[in-house]
Amino acid sequence: MCDPTVGTGGMLSIAEEHLIGSSDRPGLNPQAQLRLYGQEWNDHSYAVCKSDLLIKGYDSSNIQLGDTLADDKFAGQTFDYCMSNPPYGDDWKASQSAVMDDLKELGSSSRFYAGGDKPKQNVPAVNDGQMLFLQHVVSKLRPKVKGGGRGGIVMNGSPLFNGAAESGPSNIRRWLLEHDLVDTIVALPTDMFYNTGIATYIWIVDNNKPEERQGKVQLIDGTEFYEKMRKKLGDKGREISEINRSTIVKLYDDYVDTEHCKIVRIEEFAYWLVTVERPQRDEHGEVITSARGKKQPDTALRDTERVPFTYSGNTQGDGGRQETIQAYFNAEVKPYVPDAWVDEKKTKIGYEIPFTRFFYRYQPQRPLEEIDAELHQVTTEILQLLNEVTE
């Protein structure tokens, strides 16, 4: 088991306790032969982690000091399991040169390759390196021909949707989803961590998914499964109890659509970003054309539309592009702007995971009578207070 952002080794220690067990708690597999690996860039955290594993009798040389993105200390090695809790929203400027060189030199063999023809099409914005760690975790999984590997990585919400179509983040999502590497995404309750109260998600990646899970991603809404702490520790005010954990694990294991679990086909995350043009017109309202009679687009009227891969029941993925886009255009655009057309040369493919949309619950609006009564009551109270002041 490897943690490429190991810190002081807390996640490795908890994993060991969960698997092997302790004096007061049985493990899932006490007979397992466990070897722990980790890499950490902070020298103080590295020293704590290394010392902890040394005390427990593990090979301390398996904990390495260095920048995981710039210098993989376990290059060429893969693992049965990986887990990581990388920093949220931290820039990767210090690693940028090494990452881009890795892409230029290795191309599709790079651990950061996401299918783009140019290096910049494979990486996220420099101000947030979470998705690079996600790619790294995937690259460290034991190959499928040897049984495959699984990984878990905790990130904030931005990797679900950040980046426009064919940007680095979108291409990373596309590569992961089209290669069927994303098994499950679990939304955690807020206020779960000491240094942030934001929403976080666990991505479970698997390069050897069981047949019944292939071509699909399981989304689990675990935001309601928590216990409040008596006293907050920093931003941490909630924790997942054993009962909460069992509930989430059961949702995962049952693998059926429920209020808190959705099984989504990969195609449902994909869309075409199409450019809709409208013609230039002269002062008399006449369409301006070129010498060859081609309508000239008016850039001020240019617009874009997102066409889902699954629009109008399309089951061919990108193979049904032309028919699906045309059906969308005829139904959603042409009735309102009859002079518009789609510039097919500008069509791009994008992928995003709109997690909350799948769990949206309609909340009916309050009756107007109730709102009016409440406003009347508040107004009456204000007038009474004013009368008391002026008397």
Short mmCIF file of C-alpha atoms in Angstrom, two decimals:
data_model
loop_
_atom_site.label_atom_id
_atom_site.label_comp_id
_atom_site.label_asym_id
_atom_site.label_seq_id
_atom_site.Cartn_x
_atom_site.Cartn_y
_atom_site.Cartn_z
CA MET A 1 0.00 0.00 0.00
CA CYS A 2 1.32 3.40 -1.00
CA ASP A 3 0.44 6.95 0.01
CA PRO A 4 2.23 9.43 -2.30
CA THR A 5 1.25 12.37 -0.04
CA VAL A 6 1.92 10.54 3.18
CA GLY A 7 2.42 13.45 5.59
CA THR A 8 3.11 12.04 9.05
CA GLY A 9 1.72 8.65 8.04
CA GLY A 10 -1.70 8.86 9.64
CA MET A 11 -3.58 7.27 6.74
CA LEU A 12 -1.11 4.39 6.54
CA SER A 13 -1.46 3.77 10.28
CA ILE A 14 -5.26 3.74 10.12
CA ALA A 15 -5.14 1.45 7.07
CA GLU A 16 -2.88 -0.95 8.95
CA GLU A 17 -5.23 -0.95 11.95
CA HIS A 18 -8.25 -1.50 9.70
CA LEU A 19 -6.64 -4.38 7.82
CA ILE A 20 -4.44 -6.14 10.39
CA GLY A 21 -6.28 -5.03 13.51
CA SER A 22 -5.09 -4.03 16.98
CA SER A 23 -5.26 -5.39 20.53
CA ASP A 24 -8.78 -4.03 21.03
CA ARG A 25 -10.10 -4.24 17.47
CA PRO A 26 -10.02 -7.16 15.00
CA GLY A 27 -8.91 -6.40 11.47
CA LEU A 28 -10.42 -7.39 8.13
CA ASN A 29 -7.52 -9.70 7.32
CA PRO A 30 -5.04 -10.21 10.20
CA GLN A 31 -3.03 -12.70 8.08
CA ALA A 32 -2.34 -10.20 5.31
CA GLN A 33 1.31 -9.53 4.51
CA LEU A 34 1.31 -5.75 4.55
CA ARG A 35 4.07 -3.51 3.24
CA LEU A 36 3.68 0.23 3.55
CA TYR A 37 5.18 2.86 1.25
CA GLY A 38 4.96 6.63 1.19
CA GLN A 39 6.50 9.82 -0.13
CA GLU A 40 6.45 13.25 1.50
CA TRP A 41 7.99 16.58 0.50
CA ASN A 42 7.95 18.20 3.97
CA ASP A 43 11.08 17.07 5.83
CA HIS A 44 9.53 17.33 9.31
CA SER A 45 6.44 15.27 8.39
CA TYR A 46 8.70 12.81 6.57
CA ALA A 47 10.82 12.29 9.68
CA VAL A 48 7.75 11.67 11.87
CA CYS A 49 6.33 9.15 9.41
CA LYS A 50 9.62 7.33 8.98
CA SER A 51 10.13 7.10 12.74
CA ASP A 52 6.60 5.80 13.29
CA LEU A 53 7.01 2.97 10.79
CA LEU A 54 10.44 2.14 12.17
CA ILE A 55 8.96 1.76 15.67
CA LYS A 56 6.26 -0.53 14.29
CA GLY A 57 8.84 -2.78 12.67
CA TYR A 58 8.29 -1.83 9.04
CA ASP A 59 11.03 -1.14 6.52
CA SER A 60 11.59 2.58 7.01
CA SER A 61 13.39 2.85 3.65
CA ASN A 62 9.94 2.54 2.07
CA ILE A 63 9.25 6.12 3.19
CA GLN A 64 10.98 8.56 0.86
CA LEU A 65 11.57 12.32 0.96
CA GLY A 66 10.82 14.31 -2.17
CA ASP A 67 8.32 16.09 -4.38
CA THR A 68 5.98 13.38 -5.70
CA LEU A 69 5.01 15.34 -8.81
CA ALA A 70 8.54 16.33 -9.77
CA ASP A 71 10.43 13.22 -8.64
CA ASP A 72 8.63 9.90 -8.17
CA LYS A 73 10.79 7.99 -5.70
CA PHE A 74 9.00 4.77 -6.61
CA ALA A 75 9.32 5.08 -10.39
CA GLY A 76 8.61 1.76 -12.05
CA GLN A 77 6.85 0.37 -8.98
CA THR A 78 3.13 -0.30 -8.70
CA PHE A 79 0.97 -1.25 -5.73
CA ASP A 80 -2.10 -3.27 -4.82
CA TYR A 81 -3.63 -0.22 -3.14
CA CYS A 82 -2.95 3.51 -3.14
CA MET A 83 -4.49 6.32 -1.14
CA SER A 84 -3.87 10.02 -0.97
CA ASN A 85 -5.14 13.23 0.58
CA PRO A 86 -3.32 15.87 -1.47
CA PRO A 87 -3.42 19.58 -0.64
CA TYR A 88 -6.50 21.42 -1.93
CA GLY A 89 -6.01 24.40 -4.19
CA ASP A 90 -2.22 24.50 -3.76
CA ASP A 91 -0.20 25.51 -6.80
CA TRP A 92 2.34 23.18 -8.41
CA LYS A 93 4.68 25.87 -9.75
CA ALA A 94 7.67 24.24 -8.07
CA SER A 95 6.93 21.00 -9.96
CA GLN A 96 5.78 22.56 -13.24
CA SER A 97 9.05 22.32 -15.14
CA ALA A 98 9.55 18.65 -14.23
CA VAL A 99 5.93 17.72 -15.04
CA MET A 100 6.02 19.39 -18.46
CA ASP A 101 9.40 17.82 -19.26
CA ASP A 102 7.98 14.42 -18.30
CA LEU A 103 5.11 14.92 -20.75
CA LYS A 104 7.37 16.13 -23.55
CA GLU A 105 9.81 13.26 -23.16
CA LEU A 106 7.41 10.37 -22.48
CA GLY A 107 4.22 11.46 -24.24
CA SER A 108 1.48 8.85 -23.80
CA SER A 109 3.75 6.89 -21.42
CA SER A 110 3.88 9.79 -18.96
CA ARG A 111 1.99 9.35 -15.70
CA PHE A 112 0.39 12.74 -16.41
CA TYR A 113 -0.81 11.98 -19.94
CA ALA A 114 -4.53 12.62 -20.46
CA GLY A 115 -4.87 12.19 -24.20
CA GLY A 116 -4.02 15.69 -25.39
CA ASP A 117 -1.74 16.30 -28.39
CA LYS A 118 0.09 19.07 -26.54
CA PRO A 119 1.50 18.96 -22.98
CA LYS A 120 -0.72 21.82 -21.79
CA GLN A 121 -3.81 19.82 -22.78
CA ASN A 122 -2.89 17.22 -20.16
CA VAL A 123 -2.52 19.30 -17.01
CA PRO A 124 -4.79 21.40 -14.76
CA ALA A 125 -4.31 25.08 -14.01
CA VAL A 126 -1.06 25.76 -12.20
CA ASN A 127 -2.91 27.05 -9.12
CA ASP A 128 -4.35 23.62 -8.23
CA GLY A 129 -2.46 20.33 -8.54
CA GLN A 130 -5.07 17.91 -7.18
CA MET A 131 -5.74 16.29 -10.55
CA LEU A 132 -2.03 15.63 -11.06
CA PHE A 133 -2.02 13.60 -7.84
CA LEU A 134 -5.13 11.79 -9.10
CA GLN A 135 -3.26 10.86 -12.29
CA HIS A 136 -0.24 9.81 -10.26
CA VAL A 137 -2.35 7.48 -8.09
CA VAL A 138 -3.80 5.85 -11.21
CA SER A 139 -0.30 5.36 -12.63
CA LYS A 140 0.81 3.54 -9.45
CA LEU A 141 -1.92 0.87 -9.53
CA ARG A 142 -0.81 -2.70 -10.14
CA PRO A 143 -1.37 -3.51 -13.86
CA LYS A 144 -4.60 -5.19 -14.88
CA VAL A 145 -2.73 -8.22 -16.26
CA LYS A 146 -1.41 -8.82 -12.72
CA GLY A 147 -4.81 -8.53 -11.08
CA GLY A 148 -5.20 -4.76 -11.05
CA GLY A 149 -5.06 -2.23 -8.26
CA ARG A 150 -7.38 0.16 -6.47
CA GLY A 151 -6.89 3.64 -5.12
CA GLY A 152 -8.72 6.18 -3.00
CA ILE A 153 -8.04 9.91 -3.10
CA VAL A 154 -9.72 12.71 -1.14
CA MET A 155 -10.21 15.98 -3.03
CA ASN A 156 -12.44 19.02 -2.97
CA GLY A 157 -15.20 19.62 -5.50
CA SER A 158 -13.24 21.37 -8.25
CA PRO A 159 -11.90 18.22 -10.02
CA LEU A 160 -15.52 17.23 -10.69
CA PHE A 161 -16.24 20.12 -13.03
CA ASN A 162 -13.43 22.68 -13.38
CA GLY A 163 -12.09 23.59 -16.82
CA ALA A 164 -13.84 24.16 -20.15
CA ALA A 165 -14.23 21.57 -22.89
CA GLU A 166 -10.84 20.19 -24.06
CA SER A 167 -8.98 22.00 -21.28
CA GLY A 168 -6.51 20.05 -19.15
CA PRO A 169 -8.99 19.20 -16.34
CA SER A 170 -11.70 18.17 -18.82
CA ASN A 171 -9.23 16.01 -20.74
CA ILE A 172 -8.09 14.32 -17.53
CA ARG A 173 -11.70 13.48 -16.64
CA ARG A 174 -12.30 12.27 -20.19
CA TRP A 175 -9.23 10.02 -20.15
CA LEU A 176 -10.09 8.53 -16.76
CA LEU A 177 -13.74 7.94 -17.65
CA GLU A 178 -13.21 6.62 -21.17
CA HIS A 179 -10.60 4.19 -19.82
CA ASP A 180 -13.17 3.13 -17.20
CA LEU A 181 -10.87 3.89 -14.28
CA VAL A 182 -13.36 5.69 -12.02
CA ASP A 183 -15.35 3.26 -9.90
CA THR A 184 -17.05 5.43 -7.27
CA ILE A 185 -17.19 9.00 -5.98
CA VAL A 186 -18.44 9.56 -2.43
CA ALA A 187 -19.51 13.00 -1.22
CA LEU A 188 -18.44 13.46 2.40
CA PRO A 189 -20.10 15.72 4.99
CA THR A 190 -18.68 19.22 5.35
CA ASP A 191 -16.58 20.20 8.39
CA MET A 192 -14.71 16.88 8.31
CA PHE A 193 -11.14 18.22 8.35
CA TYR A 194 -9.16 20.32 10.79
CA ASN A 195 -8.10 23.02 8.34
CA THR A 196 -11.13 23.40 6.07
CA GLY A 197 -14.90 23.15 6.23
CA ILE A 198 -15.47 22.82 2.48
CA ALA A 199 -17.17 19.92 0.69
CA THR A 200 -14.85 16.99 -0.03
CA TYR A 201 -15.14 13.83 -2.09
CA ILE A 202 -13.46 10.43 -2.13
CA TRP A 203 -12.65 9.16 -5.62
CA ILE A 204 -12.24 5.37 -5.83
CA VAL A 205 -10.25 4.39 -8.92
CA ASP A 206 -9.91 0.81 -10.17
CA ASN A 207 -8.15 -0.48 -13.29
CA ASN A 208 -9.87 -3.87 -13.11
CA LYS A 209 -13.53 -3.17 -12.39
CA PRO A 210 -15.94 -6.12 -12.04
CA GLU A 211 -18.05 -6.72 -15.12
CA GLU A 212 -21.25 -5.35 -13.56
CA ARG A 213 -19.50 -2.04 -12.80
CA GLN A 214 -17.83 -1.56 -16.18
CA GLY A 215 -18.90 1.45 -18.22
CA LYS A 216 -20.53 3.07 -15.18
CA VAL A 217 -19.65 5.28 -12.21
CA GLN A 218 -21.30 4.96 -8.80
CA LEU A 219 -22.10 8.25 -7.06
CA ILE A 220 -22.81 8.12 -3.33
CA ASP A 221 -24.19 11.08 -1.39
CA GLY A 222 -22.76 10.60 2.09
CA THR A 223 -23.27 14.20 3.20
CA GLU A 224 -26.03 13.28 5.66
CA PHE A 225 -24.15 10.46 7.39
CA TYR A 226 -22.21 12.00 10.26
CA GLU A 227 -22.19 12.65 13.99
CA LYS A 228 -21.65 16.10 15.48
CA MET A 229 -18.62 16.45 17.74
CA ARG A 230 -19.13 17.87 21.21
CA LYS A 231 -16.31 20.32 20.66
CA LYS A 232 -14.89 21.46 17.34
CA LEU A 233 -11.20 20.92 16.55
CA GLY A 234 -10.29 23.75 14.23
CA ASP A 235 -12.78 23.49 11.35
CA LYS A 236 -13.55 19.87 12.18
CA GLY A 237 -16.98 19.64 13.79
CA ARG A 238 -18.27 16.36 12.37
CA GLU A 239 -17.07 12.80 12.16
CA ILE A 240 -18.21 9.60 10.51
CA SER A 241 -19.22 6.99 13.08
CA GLU A 242 -18.96 3.23 12.65
CA ILE A 243 -22.69 3.15 11.86
CA ASN A 244 -22.31 5.93 9.27
CA ARG A 245 -19.39 4.13 7.69
CA SER A 246 -21.33 0.87 7.52
CA THR A 247 -24.22 2.67 5.84
CA ILE A 248 -21.97 4.12 3.15
CA VAL A 249 -20.20 0.78 2.60
CA LYS A 250 -23.58 -0.95 2.25
CA LEU A 251 -24.66 1.59 -0.36
CA TYR A 252 -21.47 0.81 -2.24
CA ASP A 253 -21.91 -2.94 -1.93
CA ASP A 254 -25.63 -3.02 -2.83
CA TYR A 255 -24.91 -1.12 -6.06
CA VAL A 256 -28.49 -0.05 -6.78
CA ASP A 257 -30.11 3.33 -7.39
CA THR A 258 -31.48 4.84 -4.19
CA GLU A 259 -32.00 8.27 -2.70
CA HIS A 260 -28.31 8.33 -1.72
CA CYS A 261 -26.79 6.28 -4.56
CA LYS A 262 -26.87 6.74 -8.33
CA ILE A 263 -25.40 4.40 -10.97
CA VAL A 264 -24.47 6.57 -13.95
CA ARG A 265 -23.31 5.53 -17.41
CA ILE A 266 -20.05 7.17 -18.42
CA GLU A 267 -21.67 8.76 -21.50
CA GLU A 268 -23.86 10.86 -19.23
CA PHE A 269 -20.83 12.90 -18.16
CA ALA A 270 -19.86 13.81 -21.73
CA TYR A 271 -21.02 16.69 -23.91
CA TRP A 272 -20.22 18.50 -27.13
CA LEU A 273 -19.60 22.23 -26.86
CA VAL A 274 -20.94 23.57 -30.15
CA THR A 275 -20.50 27.07 -31.56
CA VAL A 276 -23.68 28.67 -32.89
CA GLU A 277 -23.17 31.44 -35.44
CA ARG A 278 -25.53 34.09 -36.78
CA PRO A 279 -24.94 36.17 -39.91
CA GLN A 280 -23.70 39.71 -40.17
CA ARG A 281 -26.28 42.13 -41.54
CA ASP A 282 -25.89 45.54 -43.14
CA GLU A 283 -27.73 48.69 -42.14
CA HIS A 284 -30.74 47.53 -44.16
CA GLY A 285 -30.90 44.20 -42.38
CA GLU A 286 -29.60 42.25 -45.34
CA VAL A 287 -27.28 39.29 -44.74
CA ILE A 288 -23.66 40.01 -45.66
CA THR A 289 -21.98 37.29 -47.74
CA SER A 290 -18.48 36.73 -49.09
CA ALA A 291 -17.54 36.82 -52.78
CA ARG A 292 -18.39 33.11 -52.92
CA GLY A 293 -21.80 33.66 -51.37
CA LYS A 294 -20.93 32.33 -47.91
CA LYS A 295 -22.66 33.98 -44.96
CA GLN A 296 -20.28 35.90 -42.71
CA PRO A 297 -20.66 35.23 -38.97
CA ASP A 298 -21.29 38.10 -36.57
CA THR A 299 -18.90 37.57 -33.66
CA ALA A 300 -21.06 39.75 -31.40
CA LEU A 301 -23.93 37.27 -31.82
CA ARG A 302 -21.80 34.14 -31.48
CA ASP A 303 -22.98 31.72 -28.79
CA THR A 304 -22.18 28.23 -27.51
CA GLU A 305 -24.44 25.35 -26.52
CA ARG A 306 -23.74 22.18 -24.54
CA VAL A 307 -25.17 19.10 -26.22
CA PRO A 308 -25.13 16.00 -23.99
CA PHE A 309 -23.88 12.79 -25.60
CA THR A 310 -27.11 11.18 -24.45
CA TYR A 311 -29.41 13.85 -25.91
CA SER A 312 -32.45 12.44 -27.72
CA GLY A 313 -31.57 8.92 -26.64
CA ASN A 314 -28.22 8.79 -28.42
CA THR A 315 -26.39 5.55 -27.52
CA GLN A 316 -23.49 5.84 -29.98
CA GLY A 317 -21.34 8.19 -27.92
CA ASP A 318 -19.16 10.43 -30.06
CA GLY A 319 -20.11 8.22 -33.02
CA GLY A 320 -23.55 9.81 -33.07
CA ARG A 321 -22.21 13.35 -33.06
CA GLN A 322 -23.68 14.77 -36.25
CA GLU A 323 -27.20 13.37 -35.84
CA THR A 324 -27.41 14.26 -32.14
CA ILE A 325 -26.14 17.82 -32.55
CA GLN A 326 -28.51 18.38 -35.46
CA ALA A 327 -31.46 17.06 -33.43
CA TYR A 328 -30.52 19.39 -30.56
CA PHE A 329 -30.12 22.34 -32.95
CA ASN A 330 -33.48 21.72 -34.63
CA ALA A 331 -35.31 21.47 -31.29
CA GLU A 332 -33.49 23.94 -29.02
CA VAL A 333 -31.99 26.64 -31.27
CA LYS A 334 -33.55 26.95 -34.72
CA PRO A 335 -37.12 27.71 -33.53
CA TYR A 336 -35.79 30.82 -31.74
CA VAL A 337 -33.05 31.97 -34.15
CA PRO A 338 -33.96 30.66 -37.64
CA ASP A 339 -30.90 32.26 -39.29
CA ALA A 340 -28.37 30.46 -37.04
CA TRP A 341 -26.07 27.59 -37.93
CA VAL A 342 -23.47 25.39 -36.21
CA ASP A 343 -19.79 25.82 -37.07
CA GLU A 344 -18.82 22.14 -36.93
CA LYS A 345 -15.08 22.90 -37.08
CA LYS A 346 -15.28 24.51 -33.63
CA THR A 347 -17.07 21.64 -31.86
CA LYS A 348 -15.24 20.40 -28.75
CA ILE A 349 -15.73 17.45 -26.40
CA GLY A 350 -16.01 18.07 -22.67
CA TYR A 351 -16.49 15.92 -19.58
CA GLU A 352 -17.75 16.99 -16.18
CA ILE A 353 -19.35 15.24 -13.21
CA PRO A 354 -22.28 17.41 -11.98
CA PHE A 355 -22.54 15.49 -8.72
CA THR A 356 -25.21 17.57 -7.00
CA ARG A 357 -27.47 17.50 -10.07
CA PHE A 358 -27.96 13.76 -9.70
CA PHE A 359 -29.12 14.21 -6.11
CA TYR A 360 -31.23 17.32 -6.59
CA ARG A 361 -34.47 17.24 -4.62
CA TYR A 362 -37.22 19.64 -5.55
CA GLN A 363 -38.31 21.86 -2.67
CA PRO A 364 -41.82 23.29 -3.30
CA GLN A 365 -42.18 27.03 -2.91
CA ARG A 366 -43.98 28.33 0.16
CA PRO A 367 -47.60 29.41 -0.46
CA LEU A 368 -48.02 33.14 -1.14
CA GLU A 369 -50.59 33.37 1.64
CA GLU A 370 -48.02 32.14 4.16
CA ILE A 371 -45.42 34.65 2.95
CA ASP A 372 -47.96 37.51 3.02
CA ALA A 373 -48.99 36.62 6.57
CA GLU A 374 -45.35 36.55 7.70
CA LEU A 375 -44.64 39.93 6.06
CA HIS A 376 -47.76 41.40 7.67
CA GLN A 377 -46.64 40.16 11.10
CA VAL A 378 -43.10 41.59 10.67
CA THR A 379 -44.48 44.91 9.43
CA THR A 380 -46.81 45.12 12.44
CA GLU A 381 -43.92 44.45 14.83
CA ILE A 382 -41.77 47.15 13.18
CA LEU A 383 -44.59 49.71 13.43
CA GLN A 384 -45.04 48.90 17.12
CA LEU A 385 -41.34 49.44 17.77
CA LEU A 386 -41.42 52.76 15.90
CA ASN A 387 -44.40 53.91 17.92
CA GLU A 388 -42.55 53.06 21.15
CA VAL A 389 -39.55 55.13 20.02
CA THR A 390 -41.56 58.20 18.97
CA GLU A 391 -43.86 58.31 22.03
#
